[in-house]
Every structure is written in C-alpha cells, then in structure tokens.
Tab-separated table of C-alpha atoms in Angstrom:
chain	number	residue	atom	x	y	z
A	1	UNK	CA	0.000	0.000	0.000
A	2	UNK	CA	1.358	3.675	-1.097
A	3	UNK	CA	1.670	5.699	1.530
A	4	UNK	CA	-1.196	8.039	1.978
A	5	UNK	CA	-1.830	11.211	3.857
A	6	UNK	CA	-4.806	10.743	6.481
A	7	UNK	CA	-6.290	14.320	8.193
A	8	UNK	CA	-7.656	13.321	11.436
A	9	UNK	CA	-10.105	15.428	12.580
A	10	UNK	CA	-10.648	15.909	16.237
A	11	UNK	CA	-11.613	18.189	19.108
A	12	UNK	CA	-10.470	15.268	21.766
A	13	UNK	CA	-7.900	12.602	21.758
A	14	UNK	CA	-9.565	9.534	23.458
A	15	UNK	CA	-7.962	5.973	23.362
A	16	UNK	CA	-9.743	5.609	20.063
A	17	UNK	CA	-8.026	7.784	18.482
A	18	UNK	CA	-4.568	6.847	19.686
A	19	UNK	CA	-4.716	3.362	18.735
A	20	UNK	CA	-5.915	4.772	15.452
A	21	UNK	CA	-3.026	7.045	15.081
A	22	UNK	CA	-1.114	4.862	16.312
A	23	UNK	CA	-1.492	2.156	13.344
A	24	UNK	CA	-1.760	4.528	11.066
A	25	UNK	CA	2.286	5.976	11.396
A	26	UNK	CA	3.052	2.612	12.005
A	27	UNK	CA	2.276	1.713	8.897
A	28	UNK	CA	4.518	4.632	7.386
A	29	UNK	CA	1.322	6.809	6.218
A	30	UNK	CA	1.291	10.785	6.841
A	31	UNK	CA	-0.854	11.623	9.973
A	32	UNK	CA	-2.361	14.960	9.967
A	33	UNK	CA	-4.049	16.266	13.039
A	34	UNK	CA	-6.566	18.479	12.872
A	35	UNK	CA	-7.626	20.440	15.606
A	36	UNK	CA	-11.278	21.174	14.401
A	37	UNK	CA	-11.634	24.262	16.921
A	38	UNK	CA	-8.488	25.709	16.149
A	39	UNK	CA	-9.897	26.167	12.198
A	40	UNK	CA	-11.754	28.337	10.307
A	41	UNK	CA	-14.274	27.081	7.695
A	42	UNK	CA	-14.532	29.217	4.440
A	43	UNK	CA	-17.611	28.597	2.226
A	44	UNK	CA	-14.849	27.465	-0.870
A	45	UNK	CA	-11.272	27.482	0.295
A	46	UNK	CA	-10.411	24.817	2.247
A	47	UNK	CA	-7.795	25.691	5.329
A	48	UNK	CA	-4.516	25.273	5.063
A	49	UNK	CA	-4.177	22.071	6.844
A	50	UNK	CA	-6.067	20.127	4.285
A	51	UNK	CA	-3.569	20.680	1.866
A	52	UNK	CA	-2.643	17.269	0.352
A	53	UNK	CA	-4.633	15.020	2.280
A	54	UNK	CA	-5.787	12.007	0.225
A	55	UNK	CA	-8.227	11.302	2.918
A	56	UNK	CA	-9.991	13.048	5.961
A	57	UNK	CA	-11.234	10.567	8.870
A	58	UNK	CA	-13.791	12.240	10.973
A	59	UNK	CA	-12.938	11.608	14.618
A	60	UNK	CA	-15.166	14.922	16.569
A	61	UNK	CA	-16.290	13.778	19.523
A	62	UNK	CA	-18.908	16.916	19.802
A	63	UNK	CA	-21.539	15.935	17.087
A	64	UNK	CA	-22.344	19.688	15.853
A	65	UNK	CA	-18.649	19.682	15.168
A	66	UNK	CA	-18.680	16.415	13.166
A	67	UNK	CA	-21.709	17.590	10.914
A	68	UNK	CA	-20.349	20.848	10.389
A	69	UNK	CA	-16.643	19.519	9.582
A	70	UNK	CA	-17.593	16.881	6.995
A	71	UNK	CA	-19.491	19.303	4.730
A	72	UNK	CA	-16.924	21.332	4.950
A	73	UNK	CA	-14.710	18.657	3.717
A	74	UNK	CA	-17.109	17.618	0.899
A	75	UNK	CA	-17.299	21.045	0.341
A	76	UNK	CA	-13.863	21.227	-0.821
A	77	UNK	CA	-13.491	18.364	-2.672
A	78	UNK	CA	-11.386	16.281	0.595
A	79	UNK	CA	-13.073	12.252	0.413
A	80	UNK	CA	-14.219	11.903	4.061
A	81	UNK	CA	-15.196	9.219	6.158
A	82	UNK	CA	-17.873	9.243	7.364
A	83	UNK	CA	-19.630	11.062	4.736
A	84	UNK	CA	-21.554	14.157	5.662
A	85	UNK	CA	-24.707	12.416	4.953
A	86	UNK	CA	-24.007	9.581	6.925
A	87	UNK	CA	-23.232	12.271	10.021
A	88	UNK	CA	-26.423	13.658	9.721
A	89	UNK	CA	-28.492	10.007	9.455
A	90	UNK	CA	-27.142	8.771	12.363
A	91	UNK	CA	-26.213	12.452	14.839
A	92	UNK	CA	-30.263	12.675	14.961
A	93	UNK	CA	-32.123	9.708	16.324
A	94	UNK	CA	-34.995	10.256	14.345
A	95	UNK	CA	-33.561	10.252	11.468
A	96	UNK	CA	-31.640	7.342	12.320
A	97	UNK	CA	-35.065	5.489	13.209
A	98	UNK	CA	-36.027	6.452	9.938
A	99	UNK	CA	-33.659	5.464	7.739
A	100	UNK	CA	-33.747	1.620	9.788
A	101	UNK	CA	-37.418	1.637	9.063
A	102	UNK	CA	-37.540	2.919	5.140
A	103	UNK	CA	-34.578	0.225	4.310
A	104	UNK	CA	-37.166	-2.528	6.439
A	105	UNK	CA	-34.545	-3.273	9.337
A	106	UNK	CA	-36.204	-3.901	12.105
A	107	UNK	CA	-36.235	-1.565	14.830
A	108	UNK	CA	-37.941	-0.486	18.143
A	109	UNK	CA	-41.150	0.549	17.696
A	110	UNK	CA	-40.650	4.367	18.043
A	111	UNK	CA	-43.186	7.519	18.166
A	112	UNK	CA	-42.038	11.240	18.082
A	113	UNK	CA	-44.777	14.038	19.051
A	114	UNK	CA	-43.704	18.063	19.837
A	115	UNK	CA	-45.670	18.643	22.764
A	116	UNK	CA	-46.151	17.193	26.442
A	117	UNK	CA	-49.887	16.439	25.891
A	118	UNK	CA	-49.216	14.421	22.406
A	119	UNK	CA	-46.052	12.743	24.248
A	120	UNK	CA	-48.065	11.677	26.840
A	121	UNK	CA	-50.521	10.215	24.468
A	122	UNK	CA	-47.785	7.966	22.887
A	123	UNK	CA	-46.451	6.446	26.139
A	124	UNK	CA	-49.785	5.889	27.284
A	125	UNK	CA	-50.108	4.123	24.468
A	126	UNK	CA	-47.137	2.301	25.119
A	127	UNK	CA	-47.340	1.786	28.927
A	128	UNK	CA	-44.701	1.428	31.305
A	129	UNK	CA	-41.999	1.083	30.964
A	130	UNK	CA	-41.044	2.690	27.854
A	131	UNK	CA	-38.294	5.184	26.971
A	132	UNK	CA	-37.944	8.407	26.499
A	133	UNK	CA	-34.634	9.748	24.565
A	134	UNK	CA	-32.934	12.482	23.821
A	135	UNK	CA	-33.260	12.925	19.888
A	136	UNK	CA	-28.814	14.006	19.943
A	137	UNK	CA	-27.207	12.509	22.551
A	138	UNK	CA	-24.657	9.401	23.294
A	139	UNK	CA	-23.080	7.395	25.898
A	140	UNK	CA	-26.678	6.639	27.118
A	141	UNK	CA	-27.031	10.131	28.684
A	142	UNK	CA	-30.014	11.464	29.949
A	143	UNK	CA	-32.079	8.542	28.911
A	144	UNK	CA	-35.472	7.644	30.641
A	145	UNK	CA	-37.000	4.598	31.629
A	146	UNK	CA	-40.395	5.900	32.099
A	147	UNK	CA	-41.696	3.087	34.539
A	148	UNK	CA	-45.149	4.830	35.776
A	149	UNK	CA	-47.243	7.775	34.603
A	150	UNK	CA	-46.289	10.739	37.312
A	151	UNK	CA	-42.804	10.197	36.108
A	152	UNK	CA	-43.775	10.646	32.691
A	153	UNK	CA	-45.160	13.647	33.635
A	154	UNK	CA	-42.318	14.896	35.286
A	155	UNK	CA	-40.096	14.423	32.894
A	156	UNK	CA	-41.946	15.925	30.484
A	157	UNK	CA	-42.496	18.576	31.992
A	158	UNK	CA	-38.529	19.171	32.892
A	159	UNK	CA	-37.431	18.760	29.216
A	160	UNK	CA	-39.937	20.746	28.193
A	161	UNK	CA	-39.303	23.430	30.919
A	162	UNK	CA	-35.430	23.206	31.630
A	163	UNK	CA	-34.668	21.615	27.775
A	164	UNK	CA	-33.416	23.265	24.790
A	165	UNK	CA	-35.491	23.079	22.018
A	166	UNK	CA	-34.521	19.379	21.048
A	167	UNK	CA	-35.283	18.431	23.912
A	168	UNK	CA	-38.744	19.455	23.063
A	169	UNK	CA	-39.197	16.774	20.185
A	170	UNK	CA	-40.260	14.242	22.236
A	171	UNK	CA	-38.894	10.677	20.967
A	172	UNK	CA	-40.594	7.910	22.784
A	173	UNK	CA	-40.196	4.310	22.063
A	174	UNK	CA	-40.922	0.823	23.421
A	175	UNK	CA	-39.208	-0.937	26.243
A	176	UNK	CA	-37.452	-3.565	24.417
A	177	UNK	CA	-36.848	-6.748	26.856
A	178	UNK	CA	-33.303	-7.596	25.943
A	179	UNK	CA	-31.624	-10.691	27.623
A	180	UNK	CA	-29.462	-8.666	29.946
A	181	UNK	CA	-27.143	-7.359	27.020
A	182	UNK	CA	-27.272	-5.658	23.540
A	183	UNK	CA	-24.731	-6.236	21.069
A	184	UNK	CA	-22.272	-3.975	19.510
A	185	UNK	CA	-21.084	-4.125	16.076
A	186	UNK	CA	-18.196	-2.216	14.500
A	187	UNK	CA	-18.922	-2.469	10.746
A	188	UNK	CA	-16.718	-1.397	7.881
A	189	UNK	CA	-19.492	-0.503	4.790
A	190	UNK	CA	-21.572	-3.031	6.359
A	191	UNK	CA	-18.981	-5.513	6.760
A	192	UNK	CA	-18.672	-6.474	10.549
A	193	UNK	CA	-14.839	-6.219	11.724
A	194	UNK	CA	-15.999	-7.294	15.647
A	195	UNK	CA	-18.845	-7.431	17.750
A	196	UNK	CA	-19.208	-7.642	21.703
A	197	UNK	CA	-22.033	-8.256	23.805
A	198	UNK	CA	-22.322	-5.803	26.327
A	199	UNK	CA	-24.111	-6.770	29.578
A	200	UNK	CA	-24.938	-5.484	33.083
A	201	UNK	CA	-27.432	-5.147	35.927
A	202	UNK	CA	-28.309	-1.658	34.848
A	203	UNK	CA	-31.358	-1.321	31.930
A	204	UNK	CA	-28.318	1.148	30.023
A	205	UNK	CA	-25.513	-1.414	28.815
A	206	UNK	CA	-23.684	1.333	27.056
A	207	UNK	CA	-19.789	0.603	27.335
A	208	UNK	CA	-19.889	4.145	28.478
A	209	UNK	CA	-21.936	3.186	31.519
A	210	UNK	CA	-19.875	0.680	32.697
A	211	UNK	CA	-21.189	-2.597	30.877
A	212	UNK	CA	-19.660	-6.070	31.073
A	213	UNK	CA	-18.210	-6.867	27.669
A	214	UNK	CA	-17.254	-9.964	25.943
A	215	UNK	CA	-16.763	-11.333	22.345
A	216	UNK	CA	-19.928	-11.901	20.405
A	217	UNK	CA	-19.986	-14.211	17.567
A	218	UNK	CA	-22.611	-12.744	14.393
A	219	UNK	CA	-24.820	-15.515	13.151
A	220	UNK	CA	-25.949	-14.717	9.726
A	221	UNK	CA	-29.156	-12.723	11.042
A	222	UNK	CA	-27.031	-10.029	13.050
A	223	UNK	CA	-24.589	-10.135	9.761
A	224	UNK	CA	-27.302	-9.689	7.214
A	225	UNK	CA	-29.027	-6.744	9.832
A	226	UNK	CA	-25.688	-5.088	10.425
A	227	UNK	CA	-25.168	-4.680	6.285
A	228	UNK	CA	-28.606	-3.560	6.257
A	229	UNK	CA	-28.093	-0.874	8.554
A	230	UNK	CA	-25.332	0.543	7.345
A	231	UNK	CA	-26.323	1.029	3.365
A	232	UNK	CA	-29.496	2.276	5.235
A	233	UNK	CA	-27.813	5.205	6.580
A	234	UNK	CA	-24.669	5.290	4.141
A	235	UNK	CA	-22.287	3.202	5.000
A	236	UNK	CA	-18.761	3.948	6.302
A	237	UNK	CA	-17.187	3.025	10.094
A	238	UNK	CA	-20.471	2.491	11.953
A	239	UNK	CA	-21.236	1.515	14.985
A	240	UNK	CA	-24.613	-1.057	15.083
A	241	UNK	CA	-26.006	-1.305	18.134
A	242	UNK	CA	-28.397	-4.270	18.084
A	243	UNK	CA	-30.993	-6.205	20.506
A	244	UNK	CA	-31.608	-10.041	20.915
A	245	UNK	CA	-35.644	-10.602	20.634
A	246	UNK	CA	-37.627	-13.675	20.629
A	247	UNK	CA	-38.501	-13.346	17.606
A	248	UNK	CA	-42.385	-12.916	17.646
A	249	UNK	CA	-42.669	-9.416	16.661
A	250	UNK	CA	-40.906	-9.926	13.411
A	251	UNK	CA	-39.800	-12.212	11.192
A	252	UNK	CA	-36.307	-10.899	13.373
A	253	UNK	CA	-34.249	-12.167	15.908
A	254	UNK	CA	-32.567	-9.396	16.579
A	255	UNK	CA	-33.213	-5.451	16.591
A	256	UNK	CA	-31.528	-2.787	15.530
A	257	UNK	CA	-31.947	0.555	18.132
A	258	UNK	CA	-29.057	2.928	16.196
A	259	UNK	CA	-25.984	3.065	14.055
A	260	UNK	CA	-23.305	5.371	15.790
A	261	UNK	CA	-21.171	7.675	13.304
A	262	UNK	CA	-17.981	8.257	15.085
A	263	UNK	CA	-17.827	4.947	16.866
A	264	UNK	CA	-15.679	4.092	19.950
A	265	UNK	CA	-13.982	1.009	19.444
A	266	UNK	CA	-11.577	0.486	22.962
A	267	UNK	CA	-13.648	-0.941	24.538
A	268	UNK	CA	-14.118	-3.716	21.543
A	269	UNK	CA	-10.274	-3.883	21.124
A	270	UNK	CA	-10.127	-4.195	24.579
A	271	UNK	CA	-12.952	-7.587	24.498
A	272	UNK	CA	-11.998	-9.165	21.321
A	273	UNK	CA	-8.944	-10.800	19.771
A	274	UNK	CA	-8.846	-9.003	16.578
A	275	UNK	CA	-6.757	-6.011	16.436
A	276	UNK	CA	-9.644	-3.659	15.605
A	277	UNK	CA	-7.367	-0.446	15.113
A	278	UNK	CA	-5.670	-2.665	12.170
A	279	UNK	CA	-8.721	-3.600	10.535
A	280	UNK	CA	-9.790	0.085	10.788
A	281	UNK	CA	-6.834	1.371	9.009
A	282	UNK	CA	-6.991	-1.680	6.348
A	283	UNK	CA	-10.220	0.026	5.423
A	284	UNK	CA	-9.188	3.374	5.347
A	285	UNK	CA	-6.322	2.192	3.136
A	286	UNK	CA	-8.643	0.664	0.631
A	287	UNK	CA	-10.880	4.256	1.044
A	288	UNK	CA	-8.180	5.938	0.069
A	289	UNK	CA	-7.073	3.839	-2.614
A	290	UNK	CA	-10.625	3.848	-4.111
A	291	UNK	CA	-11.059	7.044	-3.601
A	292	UNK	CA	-7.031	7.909	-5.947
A	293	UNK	CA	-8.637	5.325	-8.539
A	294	UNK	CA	-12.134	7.525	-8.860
A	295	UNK	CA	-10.189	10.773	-9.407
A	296	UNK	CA	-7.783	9.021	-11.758
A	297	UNK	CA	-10.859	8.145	-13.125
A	298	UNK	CA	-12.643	11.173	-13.063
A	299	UNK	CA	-9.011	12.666	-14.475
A	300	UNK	CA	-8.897	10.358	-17.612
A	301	UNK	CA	-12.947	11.057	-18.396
A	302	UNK	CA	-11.855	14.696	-18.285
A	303	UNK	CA	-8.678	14.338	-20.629
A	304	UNK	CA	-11.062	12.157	-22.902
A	305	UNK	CA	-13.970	14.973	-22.745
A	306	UNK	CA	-11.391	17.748	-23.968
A	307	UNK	CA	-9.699	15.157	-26.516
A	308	UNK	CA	-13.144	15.004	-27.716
B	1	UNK	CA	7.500	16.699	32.944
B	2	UNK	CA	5.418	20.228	33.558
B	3	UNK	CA	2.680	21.487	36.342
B	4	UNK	CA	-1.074	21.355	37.122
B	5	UNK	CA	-2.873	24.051	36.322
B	6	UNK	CA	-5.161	24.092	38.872
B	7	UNK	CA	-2.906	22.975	41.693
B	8	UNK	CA	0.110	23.867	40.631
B	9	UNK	CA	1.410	19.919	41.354
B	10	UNK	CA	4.273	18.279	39.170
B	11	UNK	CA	2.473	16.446	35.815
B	12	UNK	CA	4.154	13.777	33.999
B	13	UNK	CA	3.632	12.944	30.547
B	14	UNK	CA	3.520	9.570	28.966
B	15	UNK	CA	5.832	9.644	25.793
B	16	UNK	CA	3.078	8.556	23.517
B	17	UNK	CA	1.184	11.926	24.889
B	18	UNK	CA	-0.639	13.661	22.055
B	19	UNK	CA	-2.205	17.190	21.904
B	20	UNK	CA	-5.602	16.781	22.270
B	21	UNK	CA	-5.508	14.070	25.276
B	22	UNK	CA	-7.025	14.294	28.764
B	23	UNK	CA	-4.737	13.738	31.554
B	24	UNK	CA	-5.615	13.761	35.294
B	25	UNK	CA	-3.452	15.811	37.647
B	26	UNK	CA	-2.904	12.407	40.564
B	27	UNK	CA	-2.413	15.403	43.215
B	28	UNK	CA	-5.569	17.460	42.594
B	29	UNK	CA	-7.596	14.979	40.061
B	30	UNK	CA	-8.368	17.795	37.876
B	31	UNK	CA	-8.673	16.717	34.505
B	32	UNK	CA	-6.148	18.485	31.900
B	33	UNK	CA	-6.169	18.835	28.116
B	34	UNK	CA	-2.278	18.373	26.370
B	35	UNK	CA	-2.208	21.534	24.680
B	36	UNK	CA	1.358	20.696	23.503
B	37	UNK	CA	3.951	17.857	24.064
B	38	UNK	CA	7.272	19.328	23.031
B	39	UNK	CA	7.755	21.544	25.841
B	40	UNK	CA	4.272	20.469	27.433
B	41	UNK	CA	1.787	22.546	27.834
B	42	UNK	CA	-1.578	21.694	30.198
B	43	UNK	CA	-4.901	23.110	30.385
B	44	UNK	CA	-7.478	23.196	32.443
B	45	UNK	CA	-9.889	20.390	30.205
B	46	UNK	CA	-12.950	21.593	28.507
B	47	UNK	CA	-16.055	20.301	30.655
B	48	UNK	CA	-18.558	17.630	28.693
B	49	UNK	CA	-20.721	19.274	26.331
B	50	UNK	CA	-24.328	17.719	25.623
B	51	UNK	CA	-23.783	16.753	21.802
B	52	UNK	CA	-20.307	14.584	23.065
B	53	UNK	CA	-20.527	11.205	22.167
B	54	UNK	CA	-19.998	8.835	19.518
C-alpha cells in the first residue's frame, strides 16, 4: 500500500483515536491532526491544513462539530469518512429510526410528538416502561426509563421546561426486553470487523456506563441486519447497536436501536482478539485507494472529454 | 515533565502523549487537556458538552 496522507479530525484525543493514530504511522502513512476548533471554515477554500490530504477521517467527539466539519470537507473536494450524509443520518435519532425503518430493518417501535400532551398520548399508548430519549445525545445520557405515569409527567415537563429546544421533540419508544445485554457491532461498509455483547445489571448497557463486555460471535441474522443498517444510513465506520428478541414481533431475531457515526472502538479492542485499530486502518487504506482510482478516473474522463 | 494548572502539582507525561488528550493531575484529580507535548503545555480540560458522544 502507497503511503497516503490521512487528516484526522478531532476536538479530543480519546484511546480511540490513539490506537488509530497509532497504526496509522506505524504503517509509514502521513498523519495529519486536525484540531477542528483551532480552524476556520470558508464557504470554498479549504484551510490550510487540508492541503494534500488524500483522505480526511472524521474523529469529533462533539456531534455539531462532526456535521459541520464533513461538509466542509465535501465542500472542498477532501473524500471523508464518514460522509456528511451519513453524520447527519445517524447524529439525529430520528432520522436514524427512519432510515432503519424505510430500508425494512427492524427496529424499536418508536413515536415522536412536539408537545407534552401528544407525548403523553404515545407512552400511554405504550405503557410502562417505555423510553424516552434524547433525539442528539450518546453514551446513554439522559435517557429515561419511564416506569409509571407521574414520572412521565415529570419528565416531560422538565425537558420541556429546563430543555433546549430538542429536547422538546419528544422521541418515545418501546421498552425492548433484551436478555441482559445488547450487542455492539463495529462495521466497515456493512462488513462487521468485531462485535461484543455488552451486559450489566443496569437497563443502560452502554460501554460508556460501565457494561460487562465480551466477544460476540454474528450468526448470519445479526450479519445480514448489520449490512442492512449501514447502506441504510450510508455506509462507512459504523457503529450497530443491536438487541436479541424472541422473535415474535418480526420475522427478526434481533433489533436494531441505532448506528453510531464516530464509533468508539476500545472498549471492543479491549474484548476481542482481533486487532480492531488494524482492521480500521486496512479500510481506510482501501478508502483511500478507491477514492485515488475515482479521481484518476474522473481525471482520464476529463482528458477524454477535452480530446473530444 | 510540567505542572497542574489548577494545583500547581508536578504532571508527567507519557511519551506517547498527544495534543488533544485528557490527563488527570494524581495530586488534585483535575482533569487536563495536552495543549502541547514538546515543551508540554496543560490546560485546564474543557467540561462535557451535551452533543459529546460517539
């Protein structure tokens, strides 16, 4: 592999990112860190620090950061992964829950009203428990398991008093009985690189919150789900988050609650025995070398439009 | 090697420190952002924002 010039873009280095950085010089490639709050974004001309790059990996921790960055990047011509469109699928749960349930991948059932009164309608509907979610958010923050209706109220009536004004879209969806754990999946273009079950007494079995983890093996369901998911919201380095069921909702054993963007992937490295960093990089290696072939391409349709 | 900027205490950097990383002071338990490694540079670390995540 020729060497290529990666821009990492970042507002935090986490372990992630080291391991990534990591792999990446040790494999002789260029490493460009960019600081995204130390740029400025032009409409046209891309900053200096972009100069060169064959590829830009998106690695913002803060998600308005991440949307904003990758248009930029588009914006200027820079191949990025993830793509902006991809950000913007799976930064908003909604529109993550949409794009599951347009490509037919199963998914909680999941309501979204703008008002207390029509929330309270939905998880009525529902009954207890169900959840109530933040529509941007991660690391299972400020998630509710709404377990009786004066707490519904109450929390309502907080995120619609205290909340800024996403917290006011109220996204409300069924209490999924999992079997203790959910199962993460770190996909490359729908092509699973490692999953982990992630376990623990708590209803949240985020990694984040402390979860138990251990290796997961994919049966062909979670494989075939995990593909679906991520051409449903455009591919690239995804995170699938998915839930065992029994089966006698859908024609599904599993569910799939969301697709995370700018994936963490210690704590997977950490529970598995493939080197997940490498596998990572062997991607963005083949990115980048797709992405030199297009605009050779792209170069040689030009030459042959002018020729013509 | 270079100080806490909250407590002023002695900081040690791994050699694989990067700009960008969180370190916690061990005196004071402050948590610290590598501004630079080469001299290094601390500061105070930005607190968690709501849209942080993955």
């Amino acid at each position: 592999m020729d060497e290529v010039n990666v821009g990492v873009l970042y507002s935090r280095i986490r372990t992630d990112e080291k391991l990534l950085l990591s792999e990446l010089r040790d494999r002789g490639h260029d490493v460009t860190k960019i600081d995204v709050r130390k740029q400025t974004f032009d409409l046209t001309e891309a900053p200096e620090a972009f100069d060169g790059l064959d590829l830009v990996v998106d690695r913002c921790m803060a998600t308005s950061r991440s949307l904003y960055a990758t248009k930029f990047c588009e914006q200027y011509g820079v191949p990025v992964v993830n793509s902006a469109a991809t950000a913007e699928t799976c930064a908003d749960k909604v529109e993550n829950s949409l794009a599951l349930a347009a490509a037919g991948v199963p998914t909680p059932t999941t309501k979204t009203a703008f008002t207390t009164d029509a929330a309270m309608e939905i998880i009525e509907e529902f009954g207890y428990p169900c959840v109530l979610k933040p529509v941007m958010g991660s690391w299972g923050r400020l998630m509710a398991k709404i377990d009786s209706k004066s707490a519904a109220e109450a929390i309502l009536e907080h995120k619609a008093t205290l909340g800024h004004y996403e917290h006011k879209v109220f996204y409300v969806q069924e209490f999924v009985e999992k079997p203790g754990r959910d199962v993460r999946v770190l996909a490359v273009d729908g092509e699973p690189v490692a999953a982990m079950a992630r376990s623990g007494d708590h209803w949240l079995t985020n990694a984040a919150k402390g979860a138990d983890t251990e290796p997961f093996e994919l049966d062909d369901e979670a494989k075939e789900l995990v593909e679906m998911a991520s051409d449903a919201v455009g591919g690239g380095l995804l995170g699938v988050d998915l839930m065992e069921t029994d089966g006698d909702q859908t024609d599904w054993n599993y569910t799939v609650h969301e697709v995370n963007h700018t994936v963490e992937f210690k704590a997977l490295n950490e529970a598995v025995d493939v080197d997940v960093p490498a596998k990572v990089v062997d991607w963005l290696e083949a990115k980048a070398d797709a992405y030199a072939t297009e605009d050779d391409a792209d170069a040689e349709e030009a030459v042959a439009e002018v020729s013509d | 090697m270079t100080t806490c900027t909250e407590c002023g205490a002695d900081v040690a950097l791994h050699d694989d420190a990067e700009a960008g990383e969180i370190v916690d002071c061990t005196t004071c338990g402050a948590e610290l952002e590598v501004i630079d490694v080469s001299p290094p540079v601390l500061e105070k670390a930005p607190e968690l924002e709501e849209d942080w995540g993955e």
